[in-house]
Amino acid sequence: MKSRLVIIALSALLGTAGYAVEDEALPPYFAPLIAGKGGEIEACYTAILARDGLDSAACSSTRWLILFTQSKAKVAVREYQDMTGFKEIISKLTQARNGGRVYVRSPAQTQQVIDNIGTVVGLARSELKDDKVSHCLADIRYNNNSSSLYCDYALAVINLTLSSLTERPAIKMRREDLAAVLEQALPAR
């Protein structure tokens, strides 16, 4: 277990060192976006990771934030209509805002979820299509906050669906399982 944590810590440190070069590629007028509060950029990035698309409300508002920042800086507006360019800029903004920091959670905690991890992760994977559920994962990954309203919603939706899908007694996921389950539900990259 300790060796696993050491590997995760080392990869995080090595990953952070690599971000310094990529951050230089961001135009200086993005500084307010990097320094800004709020989690829309991270929520957009998590939605992109979860469903490989730009259809989330967070990505829509992030696109407007970028356009507004460009127009305020009086530079040529780049609209990022292509998915690849937009994904790249969101990835760089997320890395710059968080310094490569992503909170890594331990595996599922409760025995009921551990025993049914395939079912729970499969269900969570389908629920990540919901913007509020992917926003919860962003809150967990970048703010270490599994108590947000988005996470309350995600926990309720997953438990409601679990109760209707599973035999009696129904599987009940607890908040301490939420981070591990949602993280495992992300598609492999």
XYZ file of N, CA and C in Angstrom:
567
model
N 0.833 -1.196 0.000
C 0.000 0.000 0.000
C 0.872 1.252 0.000
N 1.951 1.233 0.845
C 2.830 2.401 0.899
C 3.539 2.615 -0.433
N 3.960 1.520 -1.059
C 4.649 1.668 -2.342
C 3.710 2.258 -3.388
N 2.448 1.923 -3.300
C 1.460 2.465 -4.221
C 1.323 3.977 -4.041
N 1.295 4.418 -2.779
C 1.200 5.850 -2.498
C 2.452 6.582 -2.945
N 3.619 5.948 -2.770
C 4.874 6.564 -3.203
C 4.860 6.734 -4.721
N 4.390 5.712 -5.436
C 4.320 5.793 -6.899
C 3.384 6.919 -7.331
N 2.246 7.029 -6.668
C 1.296 8.092 -7.002
C 1.916 9.455 -6.732
N 2.596 9.594 -5.587
C 3.221 10.875 -5.237
C 4.315 11.236 -6.234
N 5.151 10.252 -6.613
C 6.219 10.520 -7.576
C 5.665 10.907 -8.939
N 4.626 10.197 -9.379
C 4.052 10.548 -10.676
C 3.426 11.936 -10.640
N 2.850 12.321 -9.492
C 2.291 13.666 -9.371
C 3.397 14.711 -9.442
N 4.532 14.443 -8.768
C 5.649 15.385 -8.806
C 6.235 15.492 -10.213
N 6.426 14.359 -10.871
C 6.952 14.387 -12.228
C 5.982 15.069 -13.175
N 4.701 14.822 -12.993
C 3.682 15.458 -13.823
C 3.673 16.956 -13.636
N 3.857 17.424 -12.399
C 3.874 18.853 -12.112
C 5.058 19.520 -12.799
N 6.204 18.850 -12.810
C 7.377 19.431 -13.453
C 7.129 19.622 -14.949
N 6.423 18.713 -15.559
C 6.131 18.808 -16.983
C 5.148 19.911 -17.319
N 4.335 20.315 -16.363
C 3.330 21.335 -16.634
C 3.940 22.715 -16.791
N 5.088 22.956 -16.225
C 5.692 24.284 -16.294
C 5.919 24.699 -17.745
N 6.372 23.773 -18.562
C 6.600 24.086 -19.971
C 5.270 24.369 -20.662
N 4.257 23.549 -20.380
C 2.969 23.730 -21.036
C 2.308 25.038 -20.617
N 2.486 25.449 -19.352
C 1.873 26.684 -18.880
C 2.377 27.893 -19.655
N 3.620 27.848 -20.133
C 4.172 28.963 -20.886
C 3.413 29.174 -22.195
N 2.759 28.144 -22.677
C 2.034 28.249 -23.928
C 0.733 29.043 -23.767
N 0.289 29.239 -22.542
C -0.930 30.009 -22.317
C -0.640 31.496 -22.500
N -1.476 32.189 -23.222
C -1.276 33.633 -23.400
C -1.390 34.366 -22.057
N -0.693 35.470 -21.894
C -0.718 36.197 -20.620
C -2.104 36.714 -20.238
N -2.963 36.948 -21.207
C -4.289 37.464 -20.877
C -5.172 36.417 -20.202
N -4.703 35.170 -20.119
C -5.444 34.140 -19.384
C -5.181 34.195 -17.880
N -4.308 35.085 -17.441
C -3.970 35.183 -16.011
C -5.205 35.339 -15.111
N -6.197 36.176 -15.486
C -7.388 36.266 -14.627
C -8.158 34.939 -14.531
N -8.172 34.177 -15.605
C -8.844 32.868 -15.561
C -8.089 31.894 -14.666
N -6.769 31.960 -14.714
C -5.956 31.066 -13.889
C -6.097 31.429 -12.417
N -6.116 32.718 -12.117
C -6.198 33.161 -10.723
C -7.623 33.157 -10.176
N -8.598 33.082 -11.044
C -9.992 33.210 -10.636
C -10.494 32.095 -9.739
N -11.564 32.399 -9.060
C -12.243 31.428 -8.190
C -13.323 30.724 -8.994
N -13.891 29.728 -8.406
C -14.960 28.992 -9.081
C -14.418 27.724 -9.699
N -15.305 26.822 -10.034
C -14.881 25.532 -10.524
C -15.376 25.187 -11.910
N -15.813 26.181 -12.682
C -16.367 25.897 -14.002
C -15.338 25.292 -14.952
N -14.112 25.796 -14.916
C -13.080 25.271 -15.819
C -12.780 23.824 -15.476
N -12.635 23.522 -14.178
C -12.380 22.157 -13.745
C -13.576 21.255 -14.048
N -14.786 21.787 -13.876
C -15.984 21.002 -14.177
C -16.055 20.691 -15.673
N -15.675 21.641 -16.497
C -15.639 21.408 -17.943
C -14.619 20.326 -18.275
N -13.440 20.431 -17.690
C -12.397 19.442 -17.946
C -12.839 18.041 -17.518
N -13.491 17.948 -16.364
C -13.972 16.659 -15.879
C -15.071 16.117 -16.787
N -15.934 17.000 -17.285
C -16.971 16.565 -18.236
C -16.334 16.047 -19.522
N -15.263 16.685 -19.959
C -14.551 16.219 -21.151
C -13.952 14.840 -20.885
N -13.359 14.656 -19.703
C -12.798 13.349 -19.357
C -13.889 12.287 -19.260
N -15.038 12.677 -18.719
C -16.112 11.718 -18.462
C -16.819 11.271 -19.736
N -17.016 12.194 -20.682
C -17.806 11.803 -21.852
C -17.222 12.299 -23.174
N -15.991 12.793 -23.111
C -15.259 13.169 -24.318
C -16.058 14.097 -25.229
N -16.701 15.051 -24.632
C -17.482 15.991 -25.428
C -17.494 17.362 -24.790
N -18.106 18.275 -25.483
C -18.168 19.650 -25.007
C -19.600 20.071 -24.733
N -20.471 19.115 -24.522
C -21.897 19.390 -24.412
C -22.350 19.817 -23.019
N -21.447 19.946 -22.060
C -21.864 20.288 -20.700
C -22.092 21.791 -20.544
N -22.901 22.131 -19.577
C -23.141 23.541 -19.263
C -21.851 24.213 -18.807
N -21.010 23.477 -18.083
C -19.736 24.031 -17.613
C -18.841 24.405 -18.794
N -18.820 23.580 -19.838
C -18.001 23.899 -21.015
C -18.575 25.086 -21.779
N -19.871 25.192 -21.817
C -20.503 26.331 -22.482
C -20.137 27.631 -21.764
N -20.250 27.640 -20.446
C -19.918 28.860 -19.706
C -18.414 29.135 -19.738
N -17.595 28.080 -19.772
C -16.146 28.277 -19.867
C -15.771 28.876 -21.213
N -16.437 28.422 -22.258
C -16.187 28.999 -23.587
C -16.487 30.504 -23.569
N -17.593 30.892 -22.907
C -17.931 32.316 -22.797
C -16.903 33.070 -21.957
N -16.420 32.445 -20.890
C -15.375 33.078 -20.071
C -14.125 33.351 -20.904
N -13.743 32.388 -21.724
C -12.562 32.549 -22.570
C -12.781 33.660 -23.590
N -13.932 33.661 -24.239
C -14.237 34.716 -25.223
C -14.251 36.099 -24.572
N -14.855 36.204 -23.386
C -14.906 37.474 -22.663
C -13.499 37.931 -22.284
N -12.672 37.005 -21.822
C -11.294 37.340 -21.436
C -10.501 37.827 -22.640
N -10.698 37.177 -23.782
C -10.000 37.600 -24.995
C -10.456 38.986 -25.448
N -11.755 39.228 -25.417
C -12.245 40.534 -25.868
C -11.833 41.631 -24.893
N -11.812 41.328 -23.614
C -11.381 42.316 -22.616
C -9.901 42.656 -22.792
N -9.093 41.668 -23.192
C -7.665 41.895 -23.425
C -7.404 42.545 -24.785
N -8.489 42.734 -25.576
C -8.383 43.341 -26.901
C -7.396 42.592 -27.802
N -7.552 41.276 -27.805
C -6.758 40.431 -28.693
C -7.722 39.765 -29.668
N -7.162 39.213 -30.720
C -8.001 38.501 -31.690
C -8.695 37.338 -30.980
N -9.990 37.298 -31.140
C -10.781 36.275 -30.463
C -10.632 34.951 -31.204
N -10.205 33.952 -30.456
C -10.133 32.594 -30.994
C -11.286 31.827 -30.366
N -12.205 31.374 -31.163
C -13.440 30.804 -30.638
C -13.343 29.336 -30.254
N -12.282 28.658 -30.615
C -12.108 27.248 -30.271
C -13.306 26.417 -30.706
N -13.676 26.548 -31.963
C -14.796 25.768 -32.474
C -14.442 24.290 -32.610
N -13.157 24.019 -32.858
C -12.764 22.615 -32.958
C -12.561 22.034 -31.566
N -12.988 20.799 -31.403
C -12.937 20.160 -30.093
C -11.509 19.998 -29.591
N -10.588 19.684 -30.468
C -9.211 19.435 -30.051
C -8.587 20.685 -29.451
N -8.744 21.824 -30.102
C -8.180 23.073 -29.590
C -8.795 23.480 -28.260
N -10.105 23.320 -28.146
C -10.787 23.680 -26.908
C -10.374 22.749 -25.771
N -10.303 21.453 -26.037
C -9.883 20.496 -25.014
C -8.462 20.806 -24.539
N -7.609 21.158 -25.474
C -6.221 21.465 -25.132
C -6.139 22.698 -24.223
N -6.881 23.745 -24.547
C -6.825 24.955 -23.733
C -7.452 24.715 -22.358
N -8.508 23.924 -22.293
C -9.130 23.608 -20.998
C -8.175 22.778 -20.157
N -7.498 21.835 -20.764
C -6.512 21.020 -20.050
C -5.395 21.896 -19.480
N -4.882 22.811 -20.294
C -3.804 23.697 -19.846
C -4.285 24.645 -18.746
N -5.498 25.183 -18.889
C -6.041 26.060 -17.844
C -6.234 25.296 -16.530
N -6.739 24.075 -16.616
C -6.941 23.271 -15.406
C -5.611 22.982 -14.731
N -4.607 22.617 -15.506
C -3.283 22.344 -14.944
C -2.679 23.604 -14.326
N -2.832 24.733 -15.007
C -2.278 25.982 -14.495
C -2.991 26.419 -13.213
N -4.295 26.241 -13.158
C -5.066 26.646 -11.977
C -4.790 25.761 -10.769
N -4.440 24.505 -11.018
C -4.296 23.554 -9.919
C -2.868 23.061 -9.729
N -1.957 23.556 -10.529
C -0.565 23.154 -10.385
C -0.351 21.651 -10.526
N -1.194 21.005 -11.282
C -1.066 19.560 -11.441
C -1.635 18.778 -10.269
N -2.192 19.475 -9.293
C -2.729 18.824 -8.086
C -4.090 18.194 -8.383
N -4.169 16.922 -8.143
C -5.435 16.197 -8.210
C -5.490 15.349 -6.960
N -6.554 15.494 -6.189
C -6.683 14.714 -4.964
C -6.999 13.264 -5.324
N -6.148 12.380 -4.855
C -6.312 10.961 -5.120
C -6.946 10.329 -3.890
N -7.977 9.574 -4.110
C -8.700 8.944 -3.011
C -8.360 7.474 -2.909
N -8.531 6.959 -1.713
C -8.336 5.532 -1.482
C -9.484 4.751 -2.113
N -9.348 3.440 -2.194
C -10.437 2.632 -2.757
C -11.713 2.759 -1.930
N -12.786 2.202 -2.472
C -14.078 2.236 -1.774
C -13.910 1.750 -0.342
N -14.684 2.331 0.567
C -14.521 2.083 1.991
C -15.505 1.068 2.571
N -16.739 1.111 2.137
C -17.743 0.259 2.768
C -17.791 -1.107 2.081
N -17.991 -2.121 2.881
C -17.960 -3.493 2.373
C -19.025 -3.736 1.303
N -20.181 -3.146 1.468
C -21.269 -3.355 0.512
C -20.872 -2.847 -0.881
N -20.202 -1.720 -0.942
C -19.750 -1.184 -2.235
C -18.573 -1.996 -2.757
N -17.659 -2.393 -1.880
C -16.513 -3.209 -2.296
C -17.000 -4.516 -2.924
N -17.992 -5.136 -2.296
C -18.521 -6.407 -2.795
C -19.251 -6.257 -4.131
N -19.737 -5.076 -4.430
C -20.520 -4.830 -5.649
C -19.892 -3.742 -6.516
N -18.586 -3.632 -6.482
C -17.900 -2.507 -7.126
C -18.187 -2.434 -8.628
N -18.279 -3.562 -9.305
C -18.561 -3.546 -10.747
C -19.902 -2.905 -11.062
N -20.919 -3.268 -10.310
C -22.261 -2.712 -10.503
C -22.272 -1.219 -10.207
N -21.654 -0.856 -9.087
C -21.676 0.547 -8.650
C -20.896 1.427 -9.629
N -19.725 0.986 -10.045
C -18.911 1.779 -10.985
C -19.611 1.866 -12.337
N -20.207 0.777 -12.795
C -20.940 0.804 -14.068
C -22.078 1.810 -14.047
N -22.799 1.826 -12.946
C -23.895 2.787 -12.796
C -23.346 4.212 -12.738
N -22.286 4.410 -11.959
C -21.689 5.747 -11.847
C -21.189 6.230 -13.206
N -20.660 5.322 -14.011
C -20.181 5.693 -15.352
C -21.326 6.253 -16.197
N -22.488 5.640 -16.097
C -23.630 6.154 -16.865
C -24.130 7.477 -16.275
N -24.006 7.652 -14.973
C -24.461 8.890 -14.335
C -23.507 10.057 -14.586
N -22.252 9.782 -14.964
C -21.309 10.866 -15.264
C -21.737 11.685 -16.475
N -22.711 11.207 -17.221
C -23.249 11.982 -18.349
C -24.047 13.178 -17.847
N -24.459 13.118 -16.593
C -25.189 14.212 -15.949
C -24.166 15.265 -15.501
N -24.362 16.507 -15.935
C -23.427 17.588 -15.595
C -23.200 17.731 -14.100
N -24.234 17.556 -13.315
C -24.101 17.740 -11.873
C -23.231 16.653 -11.248
N -23.300 15.455 -11.774
C -22.478 14.357 -11.256
C -21.017 14.574 -11.649
N -20.765 14.976 -12.887
C -19.373 15.234 -13.280
C -18.823 16.461 -12.555
N -19.683 17.420 -12.238
C -19.251 18.589 -11.451
C -18.852 18.146 -10.044
N -19.558 17.169 -9.491
C -19.196 16.612 -8.184
C -17.785 16.033 -8.241
N -17.488 15.272 -9.295
C -16.150 14.707 -9.421
C -15.095 15.807 -9.513
N -15.406 16.905 -10.182
C -14.473 18.040 -10.241
C -14.261 18.624 -8.844
N -15.331 18.751 -8.063
C -15.199 19.245 -6.687
C -14.289 18.343 -5.862
N -14.425 17.043 -6.060
C -13.601 16.088 -5.317
C -12.154 16.138 -5.797
N -11.954 16.088 -7.110
C -10.595 16.016 -7.659
C -9.776 17.277 -7.394
N -10.391 18.449 -7.501
C -9.608 19.676 -7.460
C -9.784 20.486 -6.176
N -10.845 20.219 -5.410
C -11.069 20.959 -4.170
C -11.141 20.058 -2.949
N -11.000 18.750 -3.161
C -11.074 17.780 -2.073
C -12.369 17.944 -1.272
N -13.462 18.175 -1.999
C -14.738 18.467 -1.358
C -15.820 17.505 -1.855
N -16.120 16.514 -1.040
C -17.198 15.592 -1.406
C -18.502 15.962 -0.707
N -18.538 17.144 -0.093
C -19.740 17.600 0.614
C -20.465 18.723 -0.119
N -20.104 18.967 -1.372
C -20.752 20.038 -2.119
C -22.190 19.641 -2.457
N -22.970 20.613 -2.874
C -24.337 20.313 -3.301
C -24.354 19.379 -4.508
N -23.363 19.531 -5.392
C -23.269 18.634 -6.541
C -23.057 17.192 -6.083
N -22.252 17.011 -5.040
C -22.004 15.657 -4.534
C -23.219 15.117 -3.778
N -23.947 15.994 -3.107
C -25.210 15.552 -2.488
C -26.134 15.003 -3.571
N -26.235 15.737 -4.664
C -27.064 15.323 -5.791
C -26.571 13.992 -6.371
N -25.252 13.895 -6.621
C -24.680 12.683 -7.215
C -24.942 11.466 -6.335
N -24.752 11.617 -5.044
C -24.981 10.513 -4.110
C -26.449 10.090 -4.125
N -27.336 11.062 -4.134
C -28.771 10.754 -4.145
C -29.173 10.050 -5.443
N -28.702 10.543 -6.588
C -29.054 9.947 -7.879
C -28.527 8.516 -7.976
N -27.291 8.324 -7.595
C -26.706 6.986 -7.673
C -27.426 6.024 -6.732
N -27.697 6.463 -5.508
C -28.392 5.585 -4.559
C -29.826 5.289 -4.995
N -30.489 6.263 -5.556
C -31.855 6.040 -6.043
C -31.865 4.988 -7.155
N -30.933 5.118 -8.079
C -30.854 4.153 -9.169
C -30.425 2.781 -8.651
N -29.463 2.751 -7.725
C -29.041 1.472 -7.142
C -30.199 0.765 -6.451
N -31.024 1.527 -5.753
C -32.137 0.903 -5.025
C -33.164 0.296 -5.978
N -33.296 0.868 -7.156
C -34.262 0.306 -8.104
C -33.670 -0.838 -8.933
N -32.338 -0.889 -9.062
C -31.699 -1.909 -9.892
C -31.329 -3.178 -9.144
N -31.026 -3.058 -7.884
C -30.467 -4.192 -7.162
C -31.511 -4.906 -6.336
N -31.179 -6.139 -6.022
C -32.074 -6.955 -5.214
C -32.090 -6.440 -3.781
N -32.996 -6.963 -3.026
C -33.069 -6.602 -1.609
C -32.088 -7.433 -0.820
N -31.306 -6.916 0.065
C -31.233 -5.504 0.389
C -30.498 -4.728 -0.701
N -30.968 -3.549 -0.941
C -30.387 -2.706 -1.987
C -28.984 -2.260 -1.601
N -28.151 -2.073 -2.621
C -26.810 -1.539 -2.381
C -26.971 -0.060 -2.049
N -26.288 0.375 -1.021
C -26.342 1.791 -0.646
C -24.917 2.319 -0.586
N -24.644 3.295 -1.412
C -23.327 3.904 -1.424
C -23.302 5.043 -0.405
N -22.204 5.157 0.298
C -22.031 6.225 1.288
C -21.079 7.282 0.720
N -21.099 8.444 1.351
C -20.277 9.564 0.879
C -18.795 9.197 0.809
N -18.323 8.380 1.747
C -16.897 8.025 1.743
C -16.511 7.149 0.550
N -17.497 6.572 -0.120
C -17.244 5.773 -1.324
C -17.316 6.606 -2.600
N -17.907 7.766 -2.523
C -18.220 8.565 -3.705
C -16.989 8.882 -4.550
N -15.927 9.351 -3.941
C -14.733 9.744 -4.694
C -14.123 8.564 -5.436
N -13.956 7.450 -4.734
C -13.334 6.278 -5.359
C -14.187 5.747 -6.498
N -15.492 5.696 -6.301
C -16.391 5.159 -7.325
C -16.417 6.062 -8.553
N -16.555 7.378 -8.362
C -16.608 8.293 -9.511
C -15.277 8.307 -10.266
N -14.180 8.251 -9.546
C -12.863 8.238 -10.186
C -12.708 6.982 -11.040
N -13.128 5.833 -10.501
C -13.043 4.576 -11.262
C -14.007 4.575 -12.449
N -15.059 5.365 -12.349
C -16.061 5.411 -13.423
C -15.572 6.183 -14.640
N -14.530 7.003 -14.468
C -13.990 7.721 -15.631
C -13.483 6.725 -16.652
N -13.747 6.966 -17.924
C -13.220 6.059 -18.952
C -11.687 6.060 -18.921
N -11.098 4.934 -19.226
C -9.630 4.821 -19.252
C -9.087 5.677 -20.383
N -8.017 6.363 -20.119
C -7.375 7.235 -21.126
C -6.099 6.600 -21.595
